[in-house]
Amino acid sequence: MFDTRFDKKKFQTEIQENLKNLFRKSVEDASSQELFQAVSFAVKEVIMDDWMKTKKTEKKEESKVVVYLSMEFLVGRALGNNLINMKNYKMVEEALDELGVDLNALEDEERDPALGNGGLGRLAACFLDSLATLGYPAYGCGIRYRYGMFRQKIEEGYQKEIPDDWLMNGYPFELRRPEYTQEVRFGGNIRVEHDEFNNAKFIQENYQSVNAVLYEIPIIGYNNHMVNSLCVWDAEPIVNFRLDSFDSGDYYKAVEQENVARNIVDVLYPNDNHYAGKELRLKQQYFFISASLQSALKALKERGYAVKEMDKKIIFQMNDTHPTVAVAELMRLLVDEEGLSWEEAWGITSKCCAYTNHTIMSEALEKWPIDLFSRLLPRIYQIIQEIDRRFVEQIHQRYPGNEEKVRRMSILCDGQVRMAHLAIAAAFSVNGVARLHTEILKHQELKDFYEMMPEKFNNKTNGVTQRRFLLHANPELSNWITDKLGTEDFATNLELLENLKPLADNDNALSEFMGIKRKNKERLAAYIKKHNNIEVDVDSIFDVQVKRLHEYKRQLLNILHVMYVYNQMKEHPEKSYYKRTYIFGAKASAGYTRAKEIIKLINSVAEVVNNDRSINGKLKVVFIEDYRVSNAEIIFAAADVSEQISTASKEASGTGNMKFMMNGAVTLGTMDGANVEIVEEVGRENAFIFGLSSEEVIHFEKNGGYNPWDIYNQDQDIRKVLDQLVDGTYGNGDKELYRNIYDSLLSPKDGSMADMYFILKDFASYRDAQEQVDAAYRDQKRWAKMALLNTASCGKFSSDRTIEEYVADIWHSKKIKVGEE
Ligand code: 26W
C-alpha cells in the first residue's frame, strides 16, 4: 500500500527541479551525491506538510509532551528509514528507477549522523521512532555536534581515528530555527541583592555567554503522518557590537565570546562507559540543557499555561546522568526567573524529572570536581548545595546519627558533585534498562537509595525499533514474514511474530527462512570482499560480535577462543570442524589503550589465520572497519551466532542482542542484561548460555577475585593460548606486543585484580558452548528451527513495548492522531 498523497510524477518533477536549483544540473549529469541531495529535499517537502499538521494537532489537543534529554542520538541514515515509515519506499524506488537511478546507491551517499557512541545513543533514536509511531508528542533534545563519532580506519591492525565531518555536504533533513535562539551563560560571579521585602535576588555578573541555535530534525512515525522533532543545538557567538564604533574593551570581549562559543559543540566525546571529567563536556551538558529548558518553559507559557502547571504538560526524561544538571537548571529558572518559592519549584521539578540509569560500571559515574563545577556554573552550584542540604536533612531524619549513610548518599562529597545522586534525589522515577540490571541497582549499587525511596525505582527493559532493524535492514525477511502472516501489521505490533512459531515444524518454511539468511550472508560477504578484500564462505557459520570495544564486553574472550580453535585445527587436522567465520566490529575510545591492544590482537590473529592455507579456509576472522548504524543493518541480517558474552552483571541491557534475535541469529551469551529475558522468551534450548552468574561474579568481586594461575596450570590448551600472547606468534616475532594483555589476565602490574572480567574463569564454559554451536549447526534443520524461533519470539523486544511501559508508569502522556484534513 502506497501513501496516496505521494504523487510519483510530481515527485520526479520535484527531483528535477531540485537538481536544477541546487546544482544547475539534470538527472543525467548529476553525481550520486547530488541526486541524494535532490531526492532528500523532495522527500523533506512531503514531510513538511505532516510536520506542520503534527504541531498543530499537538497544540490543539493540549498534549503533555515528553522531552527526552540526551547527550546522544545515534539516529543513523534518514533517507531509507523515512521512506519506509512514510510507506513510500517502493514507490520512490520505482520513481527513481524510471529516471535511471538506483535508490540503494543513493542511500549509500548519506553520511551516518553519528551523534552517539553506542547503546545509549542508539536507544534514544529507537525511542524517538517508537514515540512518533505510537502517536505520542515528543521532543528529543541534544547537541548538534560538528563532528560526530570518529570514523575508524585500521592501519597495520591498529585503529586510527579520522574526524567525522558529517556536515561536509550539508544535511538535507535538518531545519535551522534561528527564531528559537536562547542565550546560555557561563562563569562569572553571583551578586545577591535584596528587594524591599528582603527577598534575595541572585544576579550573575561578569559571565560569558553564547547563543544556542536550534536545528530540528524530523522524526517520522510509521504510517500515521505523525512527525516529531529531534531538537539539536548549535553554539554561536553573541555578536552585539558595531564594527565601526567599538572600543577595544568591547572588541576583546566579543572575540572572547566567540572563543567560548566556538568549541562547545565541536565534537562528541567518544568515551563509552568511561568518565573523563573534562570541563568542555560539562559545558556541553549545561549548554544544551539550559537551551532546552528555557525553550520548553517559553513554549509552555506561549501555549497559555501557568508555570505551576508544568508537571501536567511536560516530562523530562534524563538519559543517564549526562543531562542531570537539568534538575538544578529547572530550579534556577523557576526560582530566579519565575519567582517561585523553593518549595513550589521543587514540587514541580521533582514531578517533571525522571532518570534512567544505563550502567553500573563505576568508572562511568559522573562526578564533577566542585572547584571546576562552581567556577563554570556558579549559580547552579549554589542551587545544588541547597538541594544537597535539604536531602542530607532528610537522610538524617530517616537515619538519625548515621553519618556513614550521609557520606554514602549525599550529593556533595569529597570535593565532588555526584550527578547520579542528584538525579535520584530529584527525580520521581529511577529506572534500570533490563530486569536483572534493575535488581542489581536496587540491591547492590543503589541499595541505600532503594531502601530510603523504594517507590521511585522501576524497570523498563530496553527494546529496538523493528522499522529500522527488520523492515529496513532485512527486506527479504520482512517480505517473507508479511507473506506468511498475511499482514504487515508486525511493523507496529511485533508480538504478531509469535504466529510464525508453527512454521518451526514446517520443512518448507524452514528452508525458505534459511534461504533468506543465505542471501543476507551473501550481501555481507560482498561487503567484506569490498572493504576487507577477504573471501568468506557463506556456508560457514557467521559468528558475530559487534559493539563498542570494552573489556567487560569481552571481545578478548572471543579472540582467545579463536586462537584456541586454530591451535586445535593445527594439532588435530584429523578432527572435523564446521567452517566458521568470526566477525568483529568495534570502535575503541581514542584514549583506551587496552581496548586498542585488543583490536590489534584481533587483526593480528586474522592475519595469521586467514593466510594459513593448511587449515583449508575452515576458519576466517574478519574485523569490519568503522562499525556504525549503516553497516550494522547489513551485519545483523547476516548473522548466525550473536555473541553476547559480557561478564555477568556488567552489561546493563544490551540492545544489539535484540537486533540479532529479530533477524534470526542465535544468542551465545552469559546470563547478563537483557540476555536473561531473551532466553526466557525463546527458551533455553534455543540459545547457548555459559559462564558465571551475576551473583557468582559479584561474590568473587567482594572477595578479591580468584587465582587465574590455577587455570593456567591446569588447562594446557588455555596455557598455550596465553603463552602465544608473549611468544611472538601473533606479534610478528615481537614478544612484547601483547604483554599487557597477558599481564592483565594473570598478574596485573598496577595492583588491580587479576583477570577482572573473569575471562579465564569462563573460558572452559565458553569453549563448551562453542562446541555445542558447532554440533547444533551440523543439524541444519535443528539450526533452522532455532533461528526461526528466535525471530518468532522477539516480540517483547520492540521499543514500542518499552515506550508503552514508560508512558503507563512514568510519563502518563496521551496519543494524538494527525488528521487527514
Ligand atoms: C560519562 C561517560 C559515559 C558515556 C556513556 C558514561 C556512560 C555512558 C553510557 C551510559 C554507556 C552506555 O551506552 N550504556 C549502555 O546503555 C545501553 C542502553 O540502555 C545498554 O543496552 C547497554 O547495556 C549499556 O552499556
XYZ file of C-alpha atoms in Angstrom, residues 11 32 154 162 174 212-213 223 349 419 421 463 524 563 581 590 606 656 681 745 756 779 781 799:
24
model
C 7.906 13.638 -7.099
C 25.138 10.333 -6.887
C 42.512 0.130 10.504
C 39.521 10.177 11.476
C 17.515 19.411 9.179
C 22.205 28.283 21.345
C 20.722 27.995 17.870
C 2.213 5.054 8.561
C 10.949 19.865 39.354
C 25.456 13.507 39.415
C 22.849 11.166 43.490
C 13.759 -2.519 23.084
C 27.580 -9.248 3.908
C 43.327 -18.762 18.948
C 33.711 -17.004 10.056
C 40.660 7.096 21.493
C 43.063 -12.554 11.457
C 22.398 -5.469 19.793
C 11.255 -15.658 25.662
C 44.879 -11.761 32.849
C 38.972 -8.656 36.480
C 21.998 -30.449 12.104
C 17.120 -28.484 10.389
C 10.911 -0.385 21.615
